[in-house]
Amino acid sequence: NEFLLSQFSLATKVQKKEQIILLKDCVYKIKEKFNAQFNDMWNIKVQEIKRINERCTRMKKIIKDLDLNENTIEVGVDSDEEPDRIFDVRDNEISVNKYISKEERIKSEIKRKKDEEKNSTNIDNNRGHALDVMMGGKLEASYEMELNYDIQKPSFMEKPEIEWSDEECKLAKEYEKKKQTLQEERDKYKKILEAEFKKLQTLNQETISNFDEKLQQLFQYKIKADMAVAQEELKMMRLAASISISDEMEAKEHNLLNELIQLKEEKQLSSSFISKVQTELDTLRMSYESLVSEDKYLDKTFRKEFPELDQFTVDFLYKLFKKRPQVQRTLKAVIDNQISLAEENRFELRVPSSLAVNAVGHSVEDTLNGLDSLENKPEKILVETWSKLVTLRRGKFEKEQQLKSKALVLAQINTFLQKKKEYDSELKSRIEKTSENIQKIRDERLQFNLNIEVQLLLKQGQVEVGICDLVPDYTECILVHRSVVENLNSTIKALGQTKLASMRESKDFRKGIHLLEWQLKEMLMQAEDLQTVAHDLQLLKVTKELQLYLSDTDQKLSKQQEIDTLENTLEMYKKIHQRSIKDKKRVVKALRQEIKEKPSIRAFVASDLHDHRVVLTRCGTWIRVLTVKSGPGLCVIFSFILLPLYLHELSTPEGSCGNCQPLFLDDVR
C-alpha cells in the first residue's frame, strides 16, 4: 500500500491508528489474493478430475475388452474439501418413506401413462426393436463390432477333407484366409488398445504429477502468505500495545497532575491556616508573658504591703501567702485525663483544657474558703492583717490559675501547630514526590516515543542472540553486518585452537610428572610393605601345633582324623545326654507318684489335727477350772503334768504333725 508509513516515522497515536487500518487492508488483500488462487486451483482440480474419470472409463472398457489384470485409479473430491456437502441430504440417507402430495401423485400418474404409451408403441415398432436387439440401436456396424463377429464356418467343413470337392476346397481356403485376416485385424486392434491404455495411464500420471506440483507451489505460497499475515498482525499488535502503553502513561500523568493540583490547594490552605494559628499563638504568648510579669510583681510587692510588721512576722506571712490548697494534684489529674482522651480519640468532641482548669478552680473554691476562714488564722496575727493576707493570697491564686490555664492552652496550641507543620511538610514532600513522578512519566513518554520498536525480517543464520525463552529478548542487541560476525568468529576460533594446543601440551607435560610421582609413591609403599612383612616374619612365634601342621605332609588325612574324633565325641555326648534324660524322667515319675500320695496324707493329718484340737480344748478347760478353784499354783503343776504326756503323744508317728504343737503350747500358757 502506497499510504503505508515507515516504521521509523510512526510517532503519534493518530499515525499508529491509521497504520493499523492500512495494515488490516494489506492483510485483507493478501488473503483475498490467496483465496483467488485457491479458487483457480479448485477449478483446475475439478476439471482434471473430470478428465481423469473420462480416461478411466475408457481404460475400464479397454481392460474389459482385452481381459487385462490392471486396475484404474479412483479420484474424487473429499468431504473435507467441500464442507458444504454436509448440509446436502441424499435419498439413500433417508430411512422413512417420502411424503407425496396430491399434485405430485397426479404428475407421477401422468408420467406413468406416458411411459406405458411409449412402451406400447415400441412393442408395435418391430423394426426399431430388431435394430436395438441386433445392432445396438445403430444402423452402421462399428469396427469393434465387426471384429467381434466370427466368420461363419461352412457346413461342408464338418465332413472329412477326402470327401470335399474342388469348389469346397476353394471355399475352405477362402475361409482360412478370411479367418487369418480377421485374426490379424484383431491383433492389430489389440495392440492399438494396449498403446491407448498405456497412453491414457501416462496421461493420468502426468496430470496428477502436474497438479501436485501446482498444489505444492500453492502450498509454498500459502506459507509465505501466512508468514506475511503473521508479520503484519504482529505489527498491528505492537502498534496497539504501544498505543495502549501511551494511553496508560497519559492517564497516569493526568491522575498525577490532578493529585498535584489537589495537594497544592491543600498546601495553600494549610499554610494560610498555620500563619493564622501562629499569629494567635504570638498574641497568646504575649498575654502569657504579661501574666507572668504580673505574678512576679505580686511576689516582689508582698513584703511592702506589711511595712509595720517585723521581718520574722513578714516571713511567716509570706509562708502563709505561699500556702496553697491541694488543687495542684487535682489540676494535674484533669490535665492528664484530657491528654489521655486526646490520645485515645483525636476526633471526639471534648471540653478544652482551659475550661477544665476553670472547672477545677470552681471545684476548689470551697477549699479556699476553708483555708481563708478565721479558724486558720494564727493567734499573733491581727484580723486586719489576716484579711489583707487572704485578699493578696486569693489574688495570687487567681493569677496562678490564669497562668496555668494560659500555659496549658499555649502548650496545646503549640502541639497543634507542630502537627500542622508536620502535615504541611508532609504535603510539601508529597508535592515534590508527585512532581518527580510527573517528570519521570514525561521522560518515560519521551523515551517511549523516541525509542521506537521496529520489526525487521532477518534470514536464518544471521541471528546471534541466544534463544533461551519462548520469545527472545532483543533489548540489548546491536544490528551489525554478517561479515563482521564471521570475521570475529574466525579470529575467536584461531585463538581458541592456539589456546587448546598450548593447554594440551601443558596437560601432557603435567600428566608425565604426575605419572612419575605416582610410580615413586607406589615403589615406596611396596618397600614399606616388604619391610613390614619381614618384621612380622622375624617376630612370628612357631607353636607346636603350627610345627605339626607344617611338618604334616598329608593335610587331608589329618583333617579326616580330626573329623572322626569330633564325631566320636559327639556320639559320646549324645549317649550321656540320653542317660541324663532317662534319669530326669525317673525323678519326674517319682515326684508325680509322691504328688498323687499327698492328698491321702493330707486327709489323715487333717483328721489327726482335729483330734488334737479336741484334746487341747479339754486340757484348757481343766486348767481354767483348776485356776478358778485352786489358784494359779496348781494350774502350773497341772501343766507340768500334762505337758510331758502331750509331748509323748506327739513323738508317736501318728502325732508327728508340727502344726498342732503351737496350739497346745499357746493354750497352756
XYZ file of C-alpha atoms in Angstrom:
669
model
C 0.000 0.000 0.000
C 1.416 3.358 -1.013
C -0.114 5.063 2.004
C 1.815 2.931 4.488
C 4.336 4.843 6.554
C 7.803 3.713 7.541
C 8.131 2.161 10.978
C 10.614 4.909 11.876
C 8.010 7.609 11.107
C 5.320 6.355 13.499
C 5.469 8.802 16.405
C 1.897 9.887 17.192
C -1.137 7.846 18.143
C -3.063 9.054 15.089
C -0.344 7.777 12.766
C -0.289 4.443 14.587
C -4.075 4.055 14.359
C -4.025 4.905 10.644
C -1.150 2.449 10.169
C -3.196 -0.290 11.859
C -6.119 0.345 9.479
C -3.817 0.239 6.444
C -2.165 -2.952 7.698
C -5.593 -4.555 8.080
C -6.284 -3.632 4.450
C -2.975 -5.235 3.408
C -3.835 -8.407 5.305
C -7.246 -8.481 3.639
C -5.674 -8.115 0.175
C -3.146 -10.883 0.872
C -5.911 -13.229 1.987
C -8.090 -12.227 -0.953
C -5.265 -12.943 -3.409
C -4.612 -16.334 -1.879
C -8.331 -17.166 -1.937
C -8.447 -16.279 -5.654
C -5.516 -18.599 -6.380
C -7.135 -21.275 -4.264
C -10.393 -20.987 -6.220
C -8.464 -21.230 -9.504
C -6.704 -24.325 -8.215
C -10.050 -25.757 -7.165
C -11.496 -25.256 -10.647
C -8.390 -26.857 -12.162
C -8.787 -29.816 -9.831
C -12.440 -30.293 -10.760
C -11.569 -30.198 -14.479
C -8.657 -32.579 -14.081
C -10.795 -34.976 -12.037
C -13.394 -34.924 -14.799
C -10.760 -35.672 -17.467
C -9.157 -38.417 -15.405
C -12.546 -40.041 -14.817
C -13.262 -39.953 -18.565
C -9.904 -41.590 -19.246
C -10.547 -44.155 -16.523
C -13.895 -45.013 -18.112
C -12.142 -45.647 -21.406
C -9.423 -47.647 -19.621
C -12.030 -49.824 -17.914
C -13.597 -50.595 -21.302
C -10.149 -51.485 -22.706
C -9.454 -53.720 -19.682
C -12.783 -55.427 -20.219
C -12.174 -55.886 -23.951
C -8.605 -57.153 -23.549
C -9.268 -59.023 -20.307
C -6.263 -57.368 -18.652
C -5.230 -57.716 -14.999
C -4.955 -53.986 -14.415
C -6.625 -51.515 -12.019
C -7.651 -47.950 -12.591
C -7.334 -45.131 -10.102
C -10.387 -43.624 -8.432
C -10.207 -39.859 -7.955
C -12.770 -37.529 -6.490
C -13.395 -34.693 -4.088
C -13.123 -35.411 -0.387
C -15.780 -34.265 2.038
C -13.161 -32.162 3.827
C -12.601 -30.222 0.607
C -16.314 -29.436 0.327
C -17.584 -28.792 3.835
C -20.922 -27.579 2.415
C -21.708 -31.155 1.373
C -22.526 -31.960 4.972
C -25.736 -29.950 4.541
C -26.797 -31.910 1.424
C -29.218 -34.782 2.074
C -29.303 -37.748 -0.327
C -32.227 -40.094 -0.884
C -30.314 -43.128 0.410
C -29.726 -41.325 3.704
C -33.488 -41.046 4.372
C -34.880 -44.122 6.149
C -38.573 -43.120 6.082
C -40.914 -43.007 3.133
C -41.086 -39.742 1.302
C -44.248 -37.753 1.641
C -46.051 -37.353 -1.717
C -48.594 -34.621 -2.086
C -51.717 -34.774 -4.187
C -50.204 -32.722 -7.034
C -47.127 -34.959 -7.136
C -49.345 -38.033 -7.311
C -51.205 -36.590 -10.287
C -47.893 -35.770 -12.034
C -46.491 -39.251 -11.400
C -49.704 -40.830 -12.716
C -49.496 -38.772 -15.916
C -45.845 -39.720 -16.356
C -46.642 -43.413 -15.829
C -49.327 -43.314 -18.509
C -46.932 -41.667 -20.953
C -44.329 -44.357 -20.312
C -46.913 -47.076 -20.897
C -47.947 -45.494 -24.169
C -44.324 -45.212 -25.214
C -43.668 -48.850 -24.387
C -46.749 -49.914 -26.314
C -45.561 -48.013 -29.367
C -42.118 -49.618 -29.033
C -43.708 -53.060 -28.948
C -45.574 -52.314 -32.161
C -42.356 -50.999 -33.765
C -40.723 -54.293 -34.771
C -38.111 -52.603 -36.936
C -36.784 -50.466 -34.075
C -36.912 -53.390 -31.704
C -34.914 -55.528 -34.119
C -32.421 -52.709 -34.582
C -31.920 -52.441 -30.836
C -31.525 -56.166 -30.364
C -29.298 -56.988 -33.325
C -27.275 -53.823 -33.971
C -27.381 -51.987 -30.626
C -29.675 -49.339 -31.956
C -27.268 -48.313 -34.742
C -27.705 -48.586 -38.480
C -23.989 -48.953 -39.181
C -21.785 -51.571 -37.552
C -18.649 -50.197 -35.936
C -15.143 -51.501 -36.420
C -15.124 -53.059 -32.983
C -18.397 -54.861 -33.634
C -17.065 -56.241 -36.903
C -14.001 -57.606 -35.123
C -16.190 -59.249 -32.527
C -18.178 -61.117 -35.136
C -16.710 -64.509 -36.094
C -16.739 -65.729 -39.732
C -19.361 -68.361 -40.212
C -17.823 -71.743 -40.819
C -19.068 -73.550 -43.997
C -21.190 -76.596 -43.338
C -19.140 -78.911 -45.599
C -16.102 -78.481 -43.372
C -17.763 -80.798 -40.899
C -17.169 -83.601 -43.373
C -13.743 -85.196 -43.810
C -11.391 -83.456 -46.251
C -11.330 -86.501 -48.545
C -14.983 -86.005 -49.337
C -14.512 -82.328 -50.225
C -14.951 -81.231 -53.842
C -12.683 -78.756 -55.662
C -15.048 -75.868 -55.163
C -15.422 -76.745 -51.489
C -11.626 -76.791 -51.217
C -11.519 -73.260 -52.665
C -14.202 -72.141 -50.249
C -12.232 -73.697 -47.413
C -9.097 -71.813 -48.482
C -11.047 -68.563 -48.668
C -12.457 -69.265 -45.194
C -8.986 -69.827 -43.756
C -7.717 -66.699 -45.481
C -10.594 -64.585 -44.058
C -10.087 -66.131 -40.660
C -6.375 -65.314 -40.735
C -7.119 -61.753 -41.876
C -9.644 -61.333 -39.039
C -7.121 -62.602 -36.533
C -4.511 -60.163 -37.836
C -7.016 -57.323 -37.549
C -7.839 -58.383 -34.032
C -4.138 -58.474 -33.085
C -3.609 -55.077 -34.637
C -6.619 -53.680 -32.763
C -5.385 -55.250 -29.537
C -2.024 -53.536 -29.933
C -3.811 -50.259 -30.637
C -5.888 -50.694 -27.473
C -2.800 -51.557 -25.404
C -0.988 -48.497 -26.730
C -4.057 -46.378 -25.987
C -4.258 -47.842 -22.446
C -0.614 -47.004 -21.752
C -1.077 -43.552 -23.207
C -4.135 -42.918 -21.031
C -2.291 -44.246 -17.991
C 0.692 -41.993 -18.734
C -1.598 -39.004 -19.221
C -3.259 -39.655 -15.861
C 0.100 -39.876 -14.099
C 1.349 -36.712 -15.803
C -1.879 -34.900 -14.920
C -1.614 -35.955 -11.275
C 2.082 -35.028 -11.046
C 1.477 -31.638 -12.719
C -1.412 -30.937 -10.364
C 0.714 -31.976 -7.376
C 3.433 -29.547 -8.473
C 0.895 -26.740 -8.784
C -0.544 -27.684 -5.408
C 2.955 -27.662 -3.890
C 3.524 -24.193 -5.336
C 0.188 -23.080 -3.888
C 1.212 -24.531 -0.509
C 4.511 -22.645 -0.599
C 2.596 -19.510 -1.481
C 0.234 -20.203 1.444
C 3.212 -20.463 3.817
C 4.545 -17.145 2.557
C 1.083 -15.595 2.788
C 0.654 -16.882 6.359
C 4.094 -15.534 7.201
C 3.232 -12.140 5.729
C -0.137 -12.098 7.511
C 1.519 -13.073 10.799
C 4.132 -10.331 10.373
C 1.512 -7.698 9.623
C -0.661 -8.863 12.514
C 2.385 -8.734 14.781
C 2.986 -5.166 13.629
C -0.634 -4.327 14.396
C -0.347 -5.924 17.836
C 2.843 -3.984 18.570
C 1.210 -0.735 17.449
C -1.889 -1.464 19.531
C 0.300 -2.276 22.528
C 2.269 0.957 22.069
C -0.999 2.929 21.839
C -2.251 1.219 24.990
C 1.007 1.973 26.827
C 0.880 5.590 25.642
C -2.739 5.922 26.816
C -1.806 4.383 30.133
C 1.068 6.839 30.543
C -1.215 9.758 29.650
C -3.843 8.588 32.131
C -1.197 8.184 34.798
C 0.184 11.651 34.082
C -3.340 13.116 34.154
C -4.045 11.472 37.519
C -0.752 12.731 38.913
C -1.497 16.265 37.676
C -4.913 16.200 39.350
C -3.321 14.902 42.513
C -0.668 17.645 42.338
C -3.356 20.327 41.964
C -5.244 18.964 44.972
C -2.058 18.800 47.025
C -1.126 22.374 46.121
C -4.581 23.625 47.084
C -4.381 21.719 50.333
C -0.856 23.066 50.902
C -2.057 26.624 50.342
C -4.914 26.171 52.812
C -2.566 24.589 55.318
C -0.008 27.409 55.010
C -2.674 30.107 55.487
C -4.108 28.251 58.469
C -0.635 27.855 60.011
C 0.023 31.589 59.623
C -3.275 32.377 61.364
C -2.522 29.952 64.190
C 0.991 31.378 64.503
C -0.467 34.906 64.861
C -2.888 33.756 67.541
C -0.074 31.906 69.290
C 2.094 35.021 69.355
C -0.789 37.043 70.822
C -1.415 34.375 73.445
C 2.291 34.191 74.301
C 2.407 37.950 74.817
C -0.584 37.783 77.173
C 1.046 34.882 78.993
C 4.273 36.835 79.430
C 2.309 39.802 80.808
C 0.599 37.492 83.314
C 3.993 36.088 84.332
C 5.325 39.587 84.907
C 2.235 40.473 86.981
C 2.676 37.311 89.053
C 6.315 38.129 89.713
C 5.334 41.676 90.609
C 2.895 40.340 93.236
C 5.710 38.274 94.764
C 8.025 41.272 94.860
C 5.469 43.719 96.355
C 4.169 41.344 99.048
C 6.655 42.423 101.718
C 5.945 46.063 101.000
C 2.271 45.532 101.879
C 3.208 44.970 105.578
C 5.695 47.701 106.464
C 4.517 47.934 110.108
C 5.410 44.289 110.875
C 8.779 42.901 111.769
C 10.874 40.706 109.488
C 10.029 37.443 111.236
C 6.293 38.066 111.049
C 6.575 39.079 107.390
C 8.436 35.864 106.616
C 5.769 33.885 108.430
C 3.060 35.709 106.473
C 4.971 35.038 103.229
C 4.893 31.326 104.001
C 1.137 31.577 104.558
C 0.951 33.577 101.324
C 2.683 30.733 99.504
C 0.467 28.093 101.070
C -1.980 26.551 98.576
C -4.807 24.029 98.816
C -4.482 20.542 97.273
C -5.547 21.809 93.874
C -2.272 21.094 92.115
C -2.819 17.367 92.075
C -6.426 17.788 91.035
C -5.408 20.076 88.220
C -2.656 17.694 87.114
C -5.127 14.776 87.139
C -7.602 16.733 84.995
C -4.850 17.701 82.523
C -3.596 14.108 82.297
C -7.156 12.944 81.755
C -7.589 15.468 78.940
C -4.297 14.368 77.331
C -5.235 10.670 77.544
C -8.622 11.391 75.969
C -6.909 13.319 73.206
C -4.560 10.408 72.517
C -7.374 7.829 72.549
C -9.696 9.685 70.207
C -8.368 12.739 68.471
C -11.619 13.375 66.650
C -14.005 13.228 69.620
C -15.617 16.466 70.723
C -14.318 17.366 74.214
C -14.074 20.351 76.578
C -10.895 22.422 76.127
C -8.269 22.196 78.805
C -8.762 25.862 79.785
C -12.388 25.107 80.606
C -11.247 22.052 82.523
C -8.877 24.250 84.554
C -11.699 26.684 85.232
C -13.852 23.782 86.349
C -11.083 22.736 88.732
C -10.867 26.334 90.002
C -14.581 26.314 90.809
C -14.295 22.917 92.455
C -11.590 24.144 94.880
C -13.479 27.312 95.773
C -14.806 25.642 98.886
C -11.276 24.541 99.821
C -10.059 28.139 99.505
C -12.930 29.418 101.631
C -11.989 26.940 104.345
C -8.332 27.946 104.098
C -9.238 31.682 104.336
C -11.516 31.276 107.357
C -10.616 32.855 110.710
C -10.221 29.434 112.239
C -6.947 29.017 110.354
C -5.670 32.444 111.444
C -2.598 32.328 113.717
C -3.015 33.735 117.209
C -0.480 36.522 116.937
C -1.835 37.844 113.633
C -4.411 40.597 113.673
C -7.729 40.265 111.853
C -6.990 43.198 109.555
C -3.606 41.717 108.691
C -5.247 38.314 108.089
C -7.914 39.823 105.828
C -5.254 41.632 103.829
C -3.229 38.405 103.568
C -6.298 36.487 102.434
C -7.057 39.117 99.774
C -3.486 39.064 98.485
C -3.312 35.265 98.521
C -6.622 34.903 96.683
C -5.415 37.357 94.047
C -2.149 35.463 93.778
C -4.018 32.168 93.458
C -6.252 33.535 90.715
C -3.198 34.774 88.829
C -1.572 31.365 89.144
C -4.732 29.675 87.867
C -4.815 32.042 84.914
C -1.139 31.330 84.234
C -1.712 27.590 84.319
C -4.728 27.881 82.056
C -2.789 30.069 79.633
C 0.212 27.730 79.774
C -1.961 24.702 79.067
C -3.722 26.408 76.164
C -0.357 27.616 74.881
C 1.047 24.065 75.074
C -1.948 22.654 73.232
C -1.726 25.303 70.532
C 1.998 24.616 70.195
C 1.291 20.876 69.858
C -1.474 21.531 67.345
C 0.759 23.928 65.416
C 3.588 21.401 65.406
C 1.277 18.723 63.992
C 0.053 21.156 61.358
C 3.631 22.000 60.436
C 4.461 18.297 60.191
C 1.404 17.794 57.998
C 2.455 20.825 55.934
C 5.954 19.395 55.490
C 4.396 16.060 54.560
C 2.281 17.833 51.937
C 5.401 19.536 50.652
C 7.250 16.221 50.359
C 4.226 14.660 48.649
C 4.099 17.577 46.208
C 7.802 17.155 45.459
C 7.396 13.403 45.047
C 4.363 13.871 42.783
C 6.268 16.416 40.705
C 9.163 13.975 40.405
C 6.748 11.232 39.333
C 5.189 13.538 36.741
C 8.611 14.418 35.363
C 9.549 10.750 35.386
C 6.373 9.842 33.482
C 7.067 12.586 30.955
C 10.629 11.378 30.496
C 9.343 7.845 30.024
C 6.808 9.066 27.461
C 9.500 10.988 25.611
C 11.834 7.998 25.716
C 8.997 5.706 24.616
C 8.148 7.971 21.677
C 11.800 8.319 20.657
C 12.812 4.687 21.221
C 10.562 3.198 18.543
C 10.260 -0.579 18.374
C 10.968 -1.655 14.780
C 10.143 -5.086 13.367
C 12.800 -6.469 10.989
C 12.833 -9.668 8.948
C 16.182 -11.476 9.265
C 17.234 -14.553 7.348
C 18.050 -17.748 9.141
C 21.682 -17.882 10.272
C 22.021 -14.130 10.801
C 20.653 -14.027 14.346
C 23.372 -14.304 17.013
C 21.024 -13.984 20.013
C 20.682 -16.937 22.336
C 17.137 -18.287 22.269
C 16.650 -19.114 25.936
C 12.949 -18.237 26.261
C 9.908 -18.623 24.077
C 10.347 -15.069 22.789
C 13.990 -13.814 22.547
C 14.880 -10.532 24.201
C 16.362 -8.058 21.701
C 16.507 -5.063 24.069
C 20.323 -5.093 24.335
C 21.083 -6.286 20.786
C 23.102 -4.495 18.113
C 22.391 -4.764 14.386
C 25.731 -5.411 12.601
C 26.760 -6.846 9.255
C 27.177 -10.575 8.958
C 30.792 -10.320 7.733
C 31.810 -8.625 10.995
C 30.412 -11.519 12.989
C 32.030 -14.117 10.706
C 35.466 -12.427 10.901
C 35.178 -12.207 14.656
C 34.165 -15.870 14.845
C 37.133 -16.934 12.702
C 39.521 -14.925 14.908
C 37.984 -16.471 18.023
C 38.337 -19.960 16.516
C 42.014 -19.402 15.625
C 42.851 -18.073 19.078
C 40.850 -20.882 20.648
C 42.745 -23.520 18.674
C 46.067 -21.964 19.737
C 44.987 -21.936 23.358
C 43.761 -25.524 23.177
C 47.096 -26.661 21.674
C 49.085 -24.988 24.469
C 46.707 -26.411 27.067
C 47.096 -29.924 25.630
C 50.896 -29.584 25.676
C 50.849 -28.391 29.279
C 48.415 -31.150 30.177
C 50.628 -33.872 28.673
C 53.696 -32.497 30.481
C 51.893 -32.378 33.819
C 50.478 -35.818 33.171
C 54.029 -37.206 32.839
C 55.073 -35.522 36.113
C 52.046 -36.948 37.943
C 52.742 -40.402 36.482
C 56.346 -40.377 37.741
C 55.221 -39.168 41.178
C 52.638 -41.927 41.355
C 55.178 -44.583 40.364
C 57.585 -43.294 43.051
C 54.852 -43.441 45.708
C 53.925 -46.947 44.570
C 57.535 -48.159 44.915
C 57.906 -46.546 48.364
C 54.703 -48.226 49.540
C 55.847 -51.595 48.192
C 59.170 -51.211 50.038
C 57.302 -50.329 53.245
C 55.050 -53.379 52.830
C 58.056 -55.648 52.327
C 59.731 -54.255 55.453
C 56.558 -54.873 57.451
C 56.346 -58.468 56.185
C 60.000 -59.095 57.063
C 59.490 -57.694 60.566
C 56.387 -59.848 61.068
C 58.296 -62.934 59.962
C 61.046 -62.164 62.459
C 58.555 -61.784 65.330
C 56.462 -64.823 64.382
C 56.205 -67.491 67.175
C 56.171 -71.043 65.872
C 53.962 -73.112 68.222
C 53.829 -76.867 68.498
C 50.542 -77.014 66.601
C 51.994 -74.881 63.850
C 55.053 -77.131 63.694
C 52.827 -80.197 63.452
C 50.776 -78.500 60.766
C 53.881 -77.596 58.822
C 55.522 -80.999 59.313
C 52.405 -82.884 58.310
C 52.555 -83.604 54.625
C 49.120 -85.194 54.275
C 46.721 -82.457 55.335
C 43.613 -84.308 54.142
C 44.380 -87.319 56.343
C 44.857 -85.164 59.442
C 41.609 -83.335 58.753
C 39.789 -86.678 58.367
C 41.190 -87.851 61.704
C 40.008 -84.683 63.379
C 36.556 -85.162 61.866
C 36.403 -88.785 63.131
C 37.473 -87.678 66.605
C 34.809 -84.995 66.687
C 32.144 -87.451 65.501
C 33.104 -89.955 68.247
C 32.973 -87.195 70.840
C 29.567 -86.153 69.548
C 28.243 -89.738 69.817
C 29.535 -89.979 73.382
C 27.831 -86.694 74.301
C 24.590 -87.937 72.768
C 24.695 -91.125 74.909
C 25.404 -89.112 78.054
C 22.517 -86.803 77.183
C 20.131 -89.758 76.669
C 21.203 -91.209 80.020
C 20.599 -87.901 81.805
C 17.180 -87.637 80.147
C 16.230 -91.105 81.443
C 17.325 -90.134 84.978
C 15.290 -86.960 84.824
C 12.235 -88.882 83.636
C 12.639 -91.328 86.530
C 12.794 -88.460 89.026
C 9.751 -86.819 87.435
C 7.832 -90.101 87.688
C 8.713 -90.433 91.407
C 7.643 -86.848 92.042
C 4.348 -87.407 90.287
C 3.759 -90.530 92.401
C 4.510 -88.541 95.519
C 2.098 -85.827 94.355
C -0.619 -88.477 93.963
C 0.002 -89.759 97.563
C -0.133 -86.295 99.124
C -3.979 -85.959 99.224
C -4.385 -89.133 101.380
C -1.636 -87.960 103.762
C -3.259 -84.545 103.947
C -6.641 -86.108 104.853
C -5.059 -88.236 107.583
C -3.225 -85.221 109.030
C -6.417 -83.185 108.987
C -8.322 -85.858 110.991
C -5.436 -86.185 113.456
C -5.310 -82.408 113.813
C -8.996 -82.403 114.699
C -8.430 -84.979 117.474
C -5.546 -82.986 118.902
C -7.606 -79.849 118.962
C -10.338 -81.667 120.892
C -7.797 -82.883 123.450
C -6.258 -79.469 123.680
C -9.627 -77.884 124.277
C -10.321 -80.316 127.119
C -6.964 -79.586 128.733
C -7.588 -75.862 128.535
C -10.953 -76.328 130.176
C -9.413 -78.336 133.029
C -6.726 -75.734 133.579
C -9.238 -72.918 133.742
C -11.370 -74.892 136.209
C -8.365 -75.612 138.407
C -7.263 -71.991 138.204
C -10.614 -70.850 139.431
C -10.852 -73.414 142.274
C -7.285 -73.970 143.450
C -5.293 -70.981 142.232
C -2.514 -70.428 139.747
C -0.006 -72.678 141.502
C -1.992 -75.801 140.957
C -2.509 -74.767 137.337
C 1.227 -74.637 136.796
C 1.697 -78.024 138.423
C -1.048 -79.497 136.318
C 0.513 -78.066 133.183
C 3.836 -79.681 134.025
C 1.984 -82.973 134.406
C 0.095 -82.699 131.131
C 2.952 -81.331 129.063
C 5.139 -84.443 129.060
C 2.116 -86.561 128.232
C 1.309 -84.392 125.277
C 4.899 -84.350 124.114
C 4.980 -88.112 124.305
C 1.847 -88.300 122.267
C 3.364 -86.003 119.678
C 6.511 -88.099 119.475
C 4.479 -91.054 118.222
C 4.221 -91.481 114.378
C 0.504 -90.737 114.399
C 1.019 -87.332 116.094
C 4.186 -86.194 114.328
C 2.482 -83.235 112.561
C 4.131 -79.990 113.643
C 1.019 -77.877 113.200
C -0.591 -78.932 116.498
C 2.316 -78.117 118.868
C 1.981 -74.297 118.842
C -1.755 -74.601 119.554
C -1.149 -76.702 122.663
C 1.639 -74.505 123.998
C -0.381 -71.339 123.496
C -3.331 -72.833 125.340
C -1.057 -73.969 128.185
C 0.372 -70.540 128.573
